[in-house]
XYZ file of N, CA and C in Angstrom:
762
model
N 20.586 1.645 4.645
C 19.680 1.830 3.189
C 21.569 2.605 2.372
N 22.242 1.847 1.300
C 22.918 2.021 0.275
C 22.619 4.218 -0.327
N 23.595 4.655 -0.105
C 23.235 5.989 -0.665
C 23.070 6.491 -2.111
N 21.703 6.548 -2.546
C 21.223 7.174 -3.770
C 20.799 8.004 -4.170
N 20.227 8.442 -5.284
C 19.944 9.731 -5.239
C 18.462 9.857 -5.477
N 17.451 10.309 -4.753
C 15.559 10.177 -5.381
C 15.407 11.898 -6.109
N 14.162 11.423 -7.174
C 13.581 12.288 -7.304
C 12.604 13.314 -7.066
N 12.419 12.755 -5.618
C 11.766 13.371 -4.531
C 12.261 14.012 -3.335
N 11.645 15.687 -2.790
C 12.532 16.105 -1.886
C 11.304 15.961 -1.061
N 10.313 16.182 -1.325
C 8.963 16.078 -0.060
C 8.057 15.325 -0.340
N 7.604 14.360 0.580
C 7.266 13.037 1.069
C 5.821 13.121 1.819
N 4.702 12.566 1.576
C 3.785 12.342 2.143
C 3.836 11.034 2.485
N 3.420 10.081 3.266
C 2.992 8.837 3.791
C 2.418 8.809 4.877
N 1.216 8.048 4.728
C -0.198 7.294 5.758
C 0.444 6.429 5.795
N -0.220 5.646 6.970
C 0.065 4.705 7.433
C 1.580 4.579 8.051
N 2.427 5.122 8.816
C 3.792 5.381 8.622
C 4.259 5.046 10.168
N 3.108 4.642 10.842
C 3.590 4.463 12.428
C 4.583 2.881 12.909
N 4.316 2.360 11.067
C 4.806 0.490 10.783
C 4.723 0.468 9.708
N 6.055 -1.104 9.862
C 5.355 -1.976 8.749
C 6.129 -1.075 7.851
N 5.602 -1.264 6.666
C 5.862 -0.806 5.279
C 6.540 0.570 5.051
N 5.288 1.289 5.712
C 5.363 2.501 5.929
C 6.571 3.161 6.465
N 6.307 3.002 7.747
C 7.262 3.189 8.904
C 9.131 3.207 8.108
N 9.157 2.096 7.413
C 10.541 2.132 7.160
C 10.779 2.915 5.791
N 10.040 3.093 4.802
C 9.783 4.074 3.665
C 10.535 5.623 4.360
N 9.311 5.656 5.216
C 9.724 7.172 6.011
C 11.161 7.154 6.637
N 11.771 6.336 7.215
C 12.879 6.730 7.760
C 13.831 6.364 6.178
N 14.081 5.629 5.011
C 14.920 5.322 3.795
C 14.598 6.535 3.522
N 13.835 6.584 3.051
C 13.425 8.453 2.094
C 14.153 9.812 3.075
N 13.667 9.665 3.998
C 14.784 10.707 5.000
C 15.678 10.622 5.182
N 15.903 9.423 5.043
C 17.650 8.813 5.476
C 18.028 9.191 3.532
N 17.807 9.493 2.778
C 17.977 9.867 1.538
C 17.982 11.498 1.627
N 17.127 11.949 2.460
C 17.656 13.475 1.749
C 16.186 13.893 1.909
N 15.127 13.614 1.573
C 13.173 13.931 1.447
C 13.032 14.241 2.777
N 12.706 15.280 2.195
C 11.070 15.938 4.176
C 10.329 15.462 3.854
N 9.736 14.630 5.105
C 8.870 13.446 4.694
C 7.886 13.573 5.805
N 6.819 13.802 5.503
C 5.399 14.289 6.674
C 4.757 12.534 6.949
N 4.677 12.407 8.164
C 4.185 10.874 8.122
C 3.108 10.866 8.931
N 1.907 10.209 8.618
C 0.453 10.201 9.374
C 0.324 8.842 9.463
N -0.300 8.592 10.342
C -0.767 7.470 11.511
C -2.119 7.928 12.230
N -2.920 7.081 13.226
C -3.885 7.268 13.937
C -2.709 7.779 15.302
N -1.723 6.939 15.407
C -1.323 6.839 16.605
C 0.192 8.009 16.776
N -0.045 9.212 17.477
C 0.520 10.534 17.813
C 2.099 9.884 18.378
N 1.160 8.979 18.870
C 3.227 8.894 19.731
C 4.218 8.285 19.268
N 3.538 6.918 18.104
C 4.712 6.295 17.302
C 5.232 7.124 16.260
N 4.396 7.948 16.435
C 4.694 8.808 14.832
C 5.948 9.445 15.692
N 5.774 10.146 16.929
C 6.536 11.483 17.587
C 7.883 10.228 18.116
N 7.861 9.165 17.863
C 9.481 8.449 18.032
C 9.863 8.229 16.851
N 8.857 8.019 15.856
C 9.289 7.648 14.690
C 10.307 9.047 14.131
N 9.838 10.756 14.207
C 10.349 11.935 13.981
C 11.378 12.016 14.350
N 11.227 11.404 15.847
C 13.064 11.772 16.210
C 13.509 11.320 16.062
N 14.102 9.873 15.386
C 14.879 9.078 14.672
C 15.723 9.907 13.382
N 15.015 10.728 12.835
C 15.386 11.553 11.418
C 14.458 13.347 11.913
N 15.695 14.275 11.415
C 15.161 15.335 11.772
C 14.270 15.769 10.052
N 14.677 14.527 9.513
C 13.826 15.385 8.147
C 12.619 14.510 7.830
N 11.594 14.152 9.450
C 10.850 13.448 9.420
C 9.992 14.661 10.664
N 8.616 14.846 9.419
C 7.668 15.203 10.432
C 5.925 14.525 10.715
N 5.926 14.857 11.930
C 4.534 13.724 12.369
C 3.261 14.859 12.251
N 2.184 14.603 11.315
C 1.101 14.744 11.347
C 0.008 13.715 12.299
N -1.050 13.183 12.695
C -0.974 12.003 13.274
C -2.958 12.517 12.782
N -3.069 11.040 11.413
C -4.811 11.465 11.081
C -4.895 10.236 11.362
N -6.544 10.228 11.110
C -7.546 9.234 10.946
C -7.955 9.152 9.615
N -7.310 8.203 8.389
C -7.347 8.631 7.362
C -8.955 8.553 6.915
N -9.940 7.434 7.710
C -11.414 7.242 7.047
C -11.745 8.878 7.451
N -11.300 9.772 7.907
C -11.813 11.464 7.615
C -11.680 12.203 6.845
N -12.161 12.444 6.150
C -12.189 13.278 4.611
C -11.712 14.276 4.912
N -12.848 15.341 6.292
C -12.201 16.765 5.752
C -11.133 16.721 6.614
N -10.303 15.074 7.721
C -8.799 15.634 8.231
C -7.959 15.479 7.439
N -8.355 14.605 6.610
C -7.312 14.375 5.387
C -6.775 15.245 4.237
N -8.510 16.398 4.091
C -8.275 18.113 3.145
C -6.976 18.892 4.344
N -7.259 18.700 5.625
C -7.354 19.669 6.647
C -5.296 19.150 6.694
N -4.904 18.249 6.670
C -3.916 17.165 7.040
C -2.958 17.810 5.819
N -3.666 17.758 4.480
C -2.958 18.124 3.731
C -2.297 19.497 2.959
N -3.362 20.232 3.931
C -3.080 21.476 3.645
C -1.708 21.850 4.575
N -2.197 21.557 5.639
C -0.945 21.520 6.753
C 0.110 21.068 6.202
N 0.587 20.000 5.387
C 1.618 19.501 5.073
C 2.215 20.265 4.380
N 1.310 20.735 3.237
C 2.062 21.652 1.842
C 2.507 23.498 2.213
N 1.915 23.577 3.635
C 2.149 24.406 4.267
C 3.508 24.697 4.875
N 3.431 23.492 5.703
C 4.617 22.546 6.613
C 6.260 23.001 5.575
N 6.092 22.393 4.698
C 7.183 21.726 3.757
C 7.172 22.181 2.450
N 5.955 22.855 2.117
C 6.380 22.606 1.028
C 5.222 21.698 -0.207
N 5.109 22.012 -1.957
C 4.469 21.437 -2.545
C 5.146 19.232 -2.683
N 3.820 18.504 -2.608
C 4.168 17.259 -2.307
C 4.540 17.198 -3.592
N 5.636 16.240 -3.730
C 6.787 15.340 -4.374
C 5.612 14.025 -4.765
N 5.696 13.444 -3.979
C 5.409 12.078 -3.762
C 4.154 12.038 -2.471
N 3.413 10.941 -2.815
C 2.374 10.491 -1.381
C 2.164 9.400 -1.906
N 1.995 8.543 -0.941
C 2.448 7.161 -0.246
C 1.035 6.737 0.665
N 0.411 5.877 -0.108
C -0.926 5.494 1.450
C -0.405 4.494 1.212
N 0.303 3.948 2.575
C 0.941 2.798 3.175
C -0.424 2.398 4.428
N -1.213 3.111 4.866
C -2.418 3.114 5.750
C -3.134 1.546 5.282
N -3.257 0.999 6.683
C -4.403 -0.710 5.630
C -4.252 -1.433 7.082
N -5.289 -2.581 7.189
C -5.507 -3.210 8.120
C -6.250 -5.052 7.611
N -5.404 -5.599 8.219
C -5.488 -7.337 7.542
C -6.061 -7.771 8.750
N -7.574 -8.410 8.005
C -8.042 -9.601 9.091
C -8.655 -10.595 8.397
N -8.325 -11.601 9.532
C -8.277 -12.807 9.146
C -9.584 -13.031 8.813
N -10.498 -13.260 8.176
C -12.079 -13.918 8.082
C -12.451 -15.109 6.875
N -13.186 -16.351 7.205
C -13.813 -17.330 6.535
C -14.966 -16.922 7.045
N -15.458 -18.344 6.191
C -17.551 -18.270 5.933
C -17.655 -18.689 7.538
N -17.077 -19.089 8.772
C -16.922 -19.200 9.993
C -17.798 -17.922 10.456
N -16.173 -17.193 10.206
C -15.857 -16.112 10.942
C -16.523 -14.736 10.210
N -17.153 -14.964 9.135
C -17.711 -13.818 8.486
C -18.376 -12.644 8.841
N -17.687 -11.439 9.313
C -18.649 -10.483 9.627
C -18.485 -9.294 8.520
N -19.909 -8.679 8.325
C -19.978 -7.320 7.335
C -19.274 -6.754 7.982
N -19.315 -6.063 9.856
C -18.738 -5.474 9.785
C -17.216 -4.911 9.880
N -16.681 -6.150 9.353
C -14.514 -6.128 9.387
C -14.967 -5.786 8.170
N -15.521 -6.375 7.043
C -15.557 -6.352 5.415
C -15.557 -4.319 5.176
N -16.279 -3.903 6.298
C -16.677 -2.561 5.736
C -15.755 -1.554 6.400
N -15.161 -2.063 7.687
C -13.912 -1.002 8.646
C -12.848 -1.238 7.093
N -12.979 -2.152 6.917
C -11.126 -3.223 6.084
C -11.642 -1.705 4.691
N -12.828 -2.228 4.152
C -12.770 -1.267 2.844
C -12.416 -0.150 3.191
N -13.048 0.625 4.895
C -13.048 2.709 4.790
C -11.692 2.452 4.770
N -10.250 1.870 5.373
C -9.228 1.913 6.091
C -7.789 1.926 4.124
N -8.485 0.563 4.060
C -7.876 0.659 3.148
C -7.975 0.945 1.776
N -9.368 0.950 1.502
C -9.663 1.837 0.158
C -10.160 3.123 0.203
N -11.044 3.775 1.150
C -11.700 4.791 1.113
C -10.701 5.736 1.413
N -9.713 4.605 2.147
C -8.427 5.909 2.879
C -7.784 6.592 2.353
N -7.629 5.731 1.377
C -6.423 5.766 -0.181
C -7.309 6.916 -0.528
N -8.487 6.923 -1.419
C -9.481 7.784 -1.686
C -8.848 9.381 -1.267
N -9.589 9.002 -0.312
C -9.832 10.278 0.866
C -8.144 11.530 0.863
N -7.411 10.673 0.932
C -5.676 11.500 1.045
C -5.474 11.683 -0.796
N -6.698 11.300 -1.433
C -6.138 11.435 -3.349
C -7.569 12.636 -3.397
N -8.046 12.643 -2.835
C -9.192 13.595 -2.731
C -8.226 14.529 -2.069
N -7.398 14.612 -1.465
C -7.140 15.961 -0.569
C -5.924 16.120 -1.258
N -4.945 15.816 -2.098
C -3.627 16.410 -2.533
C -3.822 16.569 -4.294
N -4.922 15.813 -4.631
C -4.816 16.050 -5.977
C -5.171 17.775 -6.477
N -5.933 18.317 -6.079
C -6.115 19.750 -6.450
C -4.803 20.543 -6.592
N -4.065 20.221 -5.571
C -2.427 20.964 -5.160
C -1.718 20.793 -6.919
N -1.661 18.887 -6.779
C -0.983 18.639 -7.533
C -1.412 19.510 -9.699
N -2.557 19.106 -9.455
C -3.108 19.713 -10.842
C -3.252 20.740 -11.102
N -2.570 21.949 -10.210
C -2.582 23.096 -10.590
C -0.869 23.788 -10.740
N -0.334 22.548 -10.097
C 1.071 22.779 -10.095
C 1.513 21.567 -11.277
N 0.693 20.971 -11.909
C 1.357 20.280 -13.284
C 1.880 18.952 -12.825
N 2.035 18.373 -11.644
C 3.208 17.791 -10.995
C 3.031 16.698 -10.037
N 3.667 16.093 -9.473
C 3.199 15.132 -8.447
C 3.131 13.707 -8.736
N 2.998 12.947 -7.477
C 3.488 11.532 -7.700
C 2.369 10.531 -6.873
N 1.707 10.192 -7.247
C 0.839 9.223 -6.470
C 0.804 7.645 -5.880
N 1.027 7.445 -5.368
C 1.098 5.304 -4.928
C 0.708 5.198 -4.022
N -0.421 4.158 -4.342
C -1.466 3.871 -3.323
C -0.146 2.368 -3.111
N -0.718 1.997 -1.591
C 0.072 0.513 -1.610
C -1.286 -0.679 -1.008
N -1.396 -1.473 -2.449
C -2.449 -2.835 -2.458
C -1.685 -3.718 -2.652
N -1.807 -4.779 -2.933
C -1.573 -5.867 -2.825
C -1.759 -7.089 -3.898
N -0.252 -8.093 -3.974
C -1.292 -9.052 -4.765
C -1.932 -10.260 -4.815
N -2.533 -10.002 -3.028
C -3.741 -10.519 -1.954
C -4.506 -9.578 -3.732
N -4.863 -8.844 -3.863
C -5.872 -8.327 -4.917
C -5.531 -8.521 -5.732
N -4.844 -9.570 -6.691
C -5.147 -10.075 -8.494
C -6.281 -11.063 -7.932
N -7.128 -12.091 -7.294
C -8.136 -12.755 -7.399
C -8.517 -12.832 -5.902
N -9.951 -13.458 -5.285
C -9.987 -13.742 -4.332
C -9.776 -15.251 -4.171
N -8.678 -14.854 -2.843
C -8.390 -16.181 -2.174
C -8.941 -17.054 -0.685
N -8.571 -17.731 -0.389
C -9.876 -18.260 0.752
C -9.108 -17.567 2.262
N -9.936 -17.001 2.847
C -9.406 -16.514 4.287
C -9.124 -14.782 4.163
N -9.121 -14.410 2.841
C -9.079 -12.685 2.865
C -10.107 -12.150 2.695
N -11.401 -12.936 2.906
C -12.940 -11.861 1.783
C -12.571 -10.968 2.646
N -12.057 -10.192 3.700
C -12.262 -8.882 4.035
C -11.419 -7.950 3.264
N -10.472 -8.769 2.829
C -8.868 -7.560 2.590
C -8.566 -7.754 1.039
N -8.663 -8.978 0.918
C -8.279 -9.126 -0.883
C -9.196 -7.711 -1.906
N -10.766 -7.937 -1.125
C -11.459 -6.867 -2.541
C -10.952 -5.278 -2.020
N -10.733 -5.110 -0.273
C -10.112 -3.362 -1.059
C -8.964 -3.525 -1.409
N -7.838 -4.305 -2.015
C -7.236 -4.404 -2.591
C -7.297 -4.141 -4.221
N -8.187 -5.710 -4.402
C -8.663 -5.132 -5.677
C -9.445 -3.846 -6.460
N -9.794 -3.057 -5.216
C -10.338 -2.024 -5.726
C -9.223 -0.469 -5.608
N -8.644 -0.845 -4.671
C -7.198 -0.286 -5.106
C -6.476 -0.079 -5.972
N -6.422 -1.563 -6.642
C -5.645 -1.790 -7.897
C -6.646 -0.683 -9.086
N -7.740 -1.346 -9.138
C -8.474 -0.618 -10.700
C -8.503 0.711 -9.739
N -8.527 1.205 -9.181
C -8.355 2.452 -8.916
C -7.267 3.372 -9.548
N -6.220 2.936 -9.287
C -4.626 3.301 -9.483
C -4.918 3.085 -10.964
N -5.444 2.155 -11.906
C -5.477 1.703 -12.873
C -6.249 2.377 -13.767
N -7.350 3.404 -12.831
C -8.315 4.335 -13.298
C -8.250 5.469 -13.594
N -7.111 5.626 -12.889
C -6.582 7.387 -12.400
C -5.760 7.257 -13.052
N -4.889 6.407 -13.410
C -3.188 6.348 -14.057
C -2.811 6.988 -15.519
N -4.630 7.187 -16.580
C -3.932 7.635 -18.056
C -4.471 9.102 -17.893
N -5.258 9.482 -17.192
C -6.741 11.019 -16.672
C -5.293 11.693 -15.988
N -4.716 11.226 -15.206
C -4.019 11.828 -14.347
C -2.477 12.124 -15.088
N -1.540 11.607 -16.613
C -0.730 11.980 -16.816
C -0.958 13.024 -17.811
N -2.432 13.279 -18.128
C -2.767 13.624 -18.752
C -2.705 15.488 -17.777
N -2.662 15.312 -16.669
C -2.480 16.350 -15.875
C -0.773 16.636 -15.171
N 0.032 16.194 -15.690
C 1.364 15.792 -15.532
C 1.498 15.075 -14.126
N 0.610 14.383 -13.558
C 0.957 13.401 -12.080
C 1.101 12.302 -12.692
N 2.288 11.456 -12.389
C 2.468 10.111 -11.356
C 1.841 8.988 -11.500
N 1.320 8.011 -11.146
C 0.239 7.351 -10.485
C 1.433 5.740 -11.009
N 0.972 5.299 -9.156
C 1.527 3.646 -9.990
C 1.394 3.238 -8.437
N 1.068 1.911 -8.252
C 0.315 0.557 -7.751
C 1.138 -0.010 -7.027
N 1.643 -0.191 -5.646
C 2.506 -0.838 -5.145
C 2.137 -1.900 -4.336
N 2.276 -3.187 -5.144
C 1.760 -4.579 -4.957
C 3.080 -5.844 -3.953
N 3.071 -5.266 -2.832
C 3.627 -6.287 -2.210
C 3.048 -7.510 -1.710
N 4.397 -8.486 -2.112
C 3.157 -10.018 -1.148
C 3.883 -10.367 0.163
N 4.444 -11.284 0.612
C 4.585 -10.501 2.057
C 5.519 -10.087 2.723
N 5.297 -9.336 3.637
C 6.480 -8.935 4.428
C 5.811 -8.777 5.769
N 7.347 -8.497 6.262
C 7.376 -8.883 8.271
C 7.270 -7.550 8.360
N 5.846 -7.798 9.141
C 5.076 -6.394 9.640
C 4.605 -6.787 11.013
N 4.196 -5.536 11.875
C 3.228 -6.409 12.601
C 1.452 -6.819 12.561
N 1.461 -6.284 11.004
C 0.149 -7.124 10.689
C 0.102 -9.185 10.305
N 1.027 -8.747 9.912
C 1.480 -10.349 9.078
C 2.057 -11.504 10.639
N 2.817 -10.390 11.638
C 3.036 -11.241 12.627
C 1.506 -12.172 13.306
N 0.326 -11.860 13.032
C -0.565 -12.269 13.660
C -0.868 -13.611 12.048
N -0.135 -13.656 11.245
C -0.459 -14.758 10.688
C -0.427 -16.176 11.105
N -1.341 -17.114 10.913
C -1.143 -18.311 11.341
C -1.469 -19.578 9.762
N -0.616 -18.676 8.944
C -0.522 -19.624 7.757
C 0.927 -19.210 6.975
N 1.606 -20.574 6.811
C 2.656 -20.312 6.087
C 2.403 -18.716 5.093
N 3.616 -18.084 4.970
C 4.014 -16.791 4.083
C 5.139 -17.427 3.297
N 5.029 -17.671 1.805
C 5.521 -18.281 1.566
C 6.812 -16.916 0.532
N 8.266 -17.033 0.601
C 8.437 -15.608 0.299
C 8.282 -14.165 0.592
N 8.623 -14.848 2.496
C 8.607 -13.465 3.143
C 9.315 -12.501 2.579
N 9.827 -10.896 2.957
C 10.307 -10.453 3.087
C 10.695 -9.665 4.376
N 11.852 -8.872 4.584
C 11.286 -7.787 6.006
C 11.180 -6.654 5.321
N 10.959 -5.911 6.033
C 10.376 -4.278 5.397
C 12.042 -4.098 4.883
N 12.923 -3.953 5.448
C 13.915 -2.905 4.628
C 14.000 -3.523 3.718
N 14.104 -4.466 3.389
C 13.897 -4.977 1.381
C 12.987 -4.522 0.251
N 11.544 -4.802 1.374
C 10.135 -4.443 0.940
C 10.650 -2.612 0.162
N 11.082 -1.954 1.208
C 11.323 -0.359 1.033
C 12.663 -0.473 0.275
N 13.589 -1.101 0.104
C 14.278 -0.579 -1.008
C 13.999 -0.984 -2.607
N 12.395 -1.934 -2.759
C 12.066 -2.422 -3.978
C 11.265 -1.313 -4.034
N 10.245 -0.777 -3.345
C 10.081 -0.174 -3.487
C 10.189 1.272 -4.089
N 11.119 2.123 -3.237
C 11.999 3.084 -3.860
C 12.546 3.306 -5.193
N 12.903 1.477 -5.553
C 13.621 1.499 -6.638
C 12.317 1.383 -7.694
N 11.191 1.149 -7.530
C 9.811 0.774 -8.674
C 9.588 2.239 -9.016
N 9.757 2.816 -7.332
C 8.889 4.349 -7.655
C 9.647 5.337 -8.975
N 11.314 4.908 -8.487
C 12.088 5.668 -9.277
C 11.616 5.366 -11.177
N 11.515 4.256 -11.402
C 10.908 3.671 -12.265
C 9.423 4.449 -13.842
N 9.676 3.948 -14.796
C 8.215 4.195 -14.707
C 6.970 3.269 -15.125
N 7.455 1.623 -14.589
C 6.226 0.842 -14.925
C 5.000 1.945 -13.623
N 4.225 0.605 -14.212
C 3.111 1.606 -13.731
C 2.914 0.396 -11.936
N 3.139 -1.190 -11.964
C 2.805 -1.737 -11.114
C 4.714 -1.840 -10.219
N 4.283 -1.281 -9.450
C 5.675 -2.262 -8.122
C 5.271 -3.398 -7.948
N 6.241 -4.481 -8.289
C 5.383 -5.669 -7.238
C 6.238 -6.734 -7.211
N 6.170 -7.022 -5.777
C 8.157 -7.849 -5.068
C 7.072 -9.092 -4.183
N 8.080 -9.530 -4.302
C 8.695 -10.849 -4.614
C 8.500 -11.632 -6.292
N 9.215 -11.380 -7.269
C 8.832 -11.370 -8.133
C 8.606 -13.278 -8.406
N 8.824 -14.446 -7.710
C 8.123 -15.371 -8.010
C 6.757 -15.779 -7.793
N 6.742 -14.917 -6.306
C 5.103 -14.627 -5.719
C 4.302 -14.244 -6.652
N 4.391 -13.061 -7.302
C 4.056 -12.515 -8.036
C 3.301 -13.103 -9.458
N 4.730 -13.394 -10.123
C 4.256 -14.618 -11.349
C 3.420 -15.615 -10.669
N 3.046 -16.384 -9.553
C 2.501 -17.367 -9.327
C 0.804 -16.682 -9.038
N 1.237 -15.596 -8.716
C -0.545 -14.654 -8.301
C -1.356 -14.545 -9.488
N -0.023 -13.685 -10.553
C -0.548 -12.921 -12.304
C -0.774 -14.590 -12.683
N -0.161 -15.663 -12.277
C -0.565 -16.513 -13.292
C -2.221 -17.604 -12.532
N -2.394 -17.538 -11.673
C -3.846 -17.716 -11.067
C -4.630 -16.920 -11.847
N -4.870 -15.805 -11.417
C -5.554 -14.949 -12.031
C -6.169 -14.643 -13.789
N -5.109 -15.933 -14.040
C -5.658 -16.071 -15.822
C -6.040 -17.384 -15.688
N -6.287 -18.625 -14.591
C -6.742 -19.647 -14.731
C -8.133 -19.480 -15.066
N -8.945 -20.016 -15.456
C -10.890 -20.093 -15.259
C -11.363 -20.653 -14.055
N -12.524 -20.402 -13.804
C -13.167 -20.568 -13.472
C -12.595 -21.656 -12.273
N -13.196 -22.784 -13.302
C -13.159 -24.460 -12.637
C -12.307 -24.438 -12.369
N -10.593 -24.410 -12.986
C -9.660 -24.907 -12.423
C -8.976 -24.233 -11.776
N -8.867 -22.628 -10.772
C -9.113 -22.056 -10.132
C -9.365 -22.493 -8.858
N -10.969 -22.794 -8.737
C -11.166 -23.092 -7.368
C -10.984 -24.571 -6.661
N -10.827 -25.691 -8.303
C -10.329 -26.761 -8.192
C -8.685 -26.449 -7.292
N -7.814 -26.036 -7.928
C -6.762 -25.831 -6.928
C -6.802 -24.629 -5.504
N -7.866 -23.794 -5.285
C -8.176 -23.302 -4.097
C -8.574 -24.568 -2.985
N -9.239 -25.684 -3.424
C -10.067 -26.444 -2.637
C -8.811 -26.771 -1.941
N -7.517 -27.650 -2.736
C -7.227 -28.181 -2.567
C -5.785 -27.623 -1.412
N -5.667 -25.992 -1.575
C -5.099 -25.669 -1.321
C -5.454 -25.310 0.443
N -6.972 -25.552 0.543
C -7.933 -25.268 1.811
C -7.465 -26.926 2.386
N -7.563 -27.593 1.665
C -7.380 -28.871 2.162
C -6.320 -29.260 3.355
N -5.130 -28.901 2.502
C -3.726 -28.915 2.843
C -3.351 -27.974 4.045
N -3.962 -26.965 4.284
C -3.459 -25.576 5.313
C -3.848 -26.346 6.750
């Protein structure tokens, strides 16, 4: 990654064992930040930490609120007050009406949404006391609207977007910056399981570069790639009658 300056000295990234979270950890550590990384896999985190002396490993299951609170205290005790926290932990389960199971939706909501909420709960007291900090959940353009085969995934990302919107104004009154990260398709172990076309697919390195640039800006939403984001935003504006007609045509062609 090309050398640049960043405004964060200390960063905590959840979901850092693979995909976007892993790439962000490597890039931010390479730019000089001290990066705490968390995920359920301690072995993968140890391998990641071995790649850069600026990376510290803190295994964590984000669905465990008490563990999130304990880990946040450990991280700040070790590396200092956190300037930036990125919540990248997430799961992707493809389901349609034939394979729908409530257990999948509940699991996805626990990891993707409740996991982020638990991390925010863990870090807010310190940030509010300092009147400083930066919070950035990773959602998705899939959260803009309910899309076919994403019945277990899209609602969790819609909830994340809504939570960030709700937090933004209140947090600003306490000196805390809130942004939402809405990627399109990025090549990761999670998307490698997809059996459908992924338009405008990006590599993790490109996604990381775009995210870091976006987090340095004052924009609320860090969204990419632009063409896919535009398509999804236009779909969000369509009336139901037209939207569902388009979705039916899409499913027929898939």
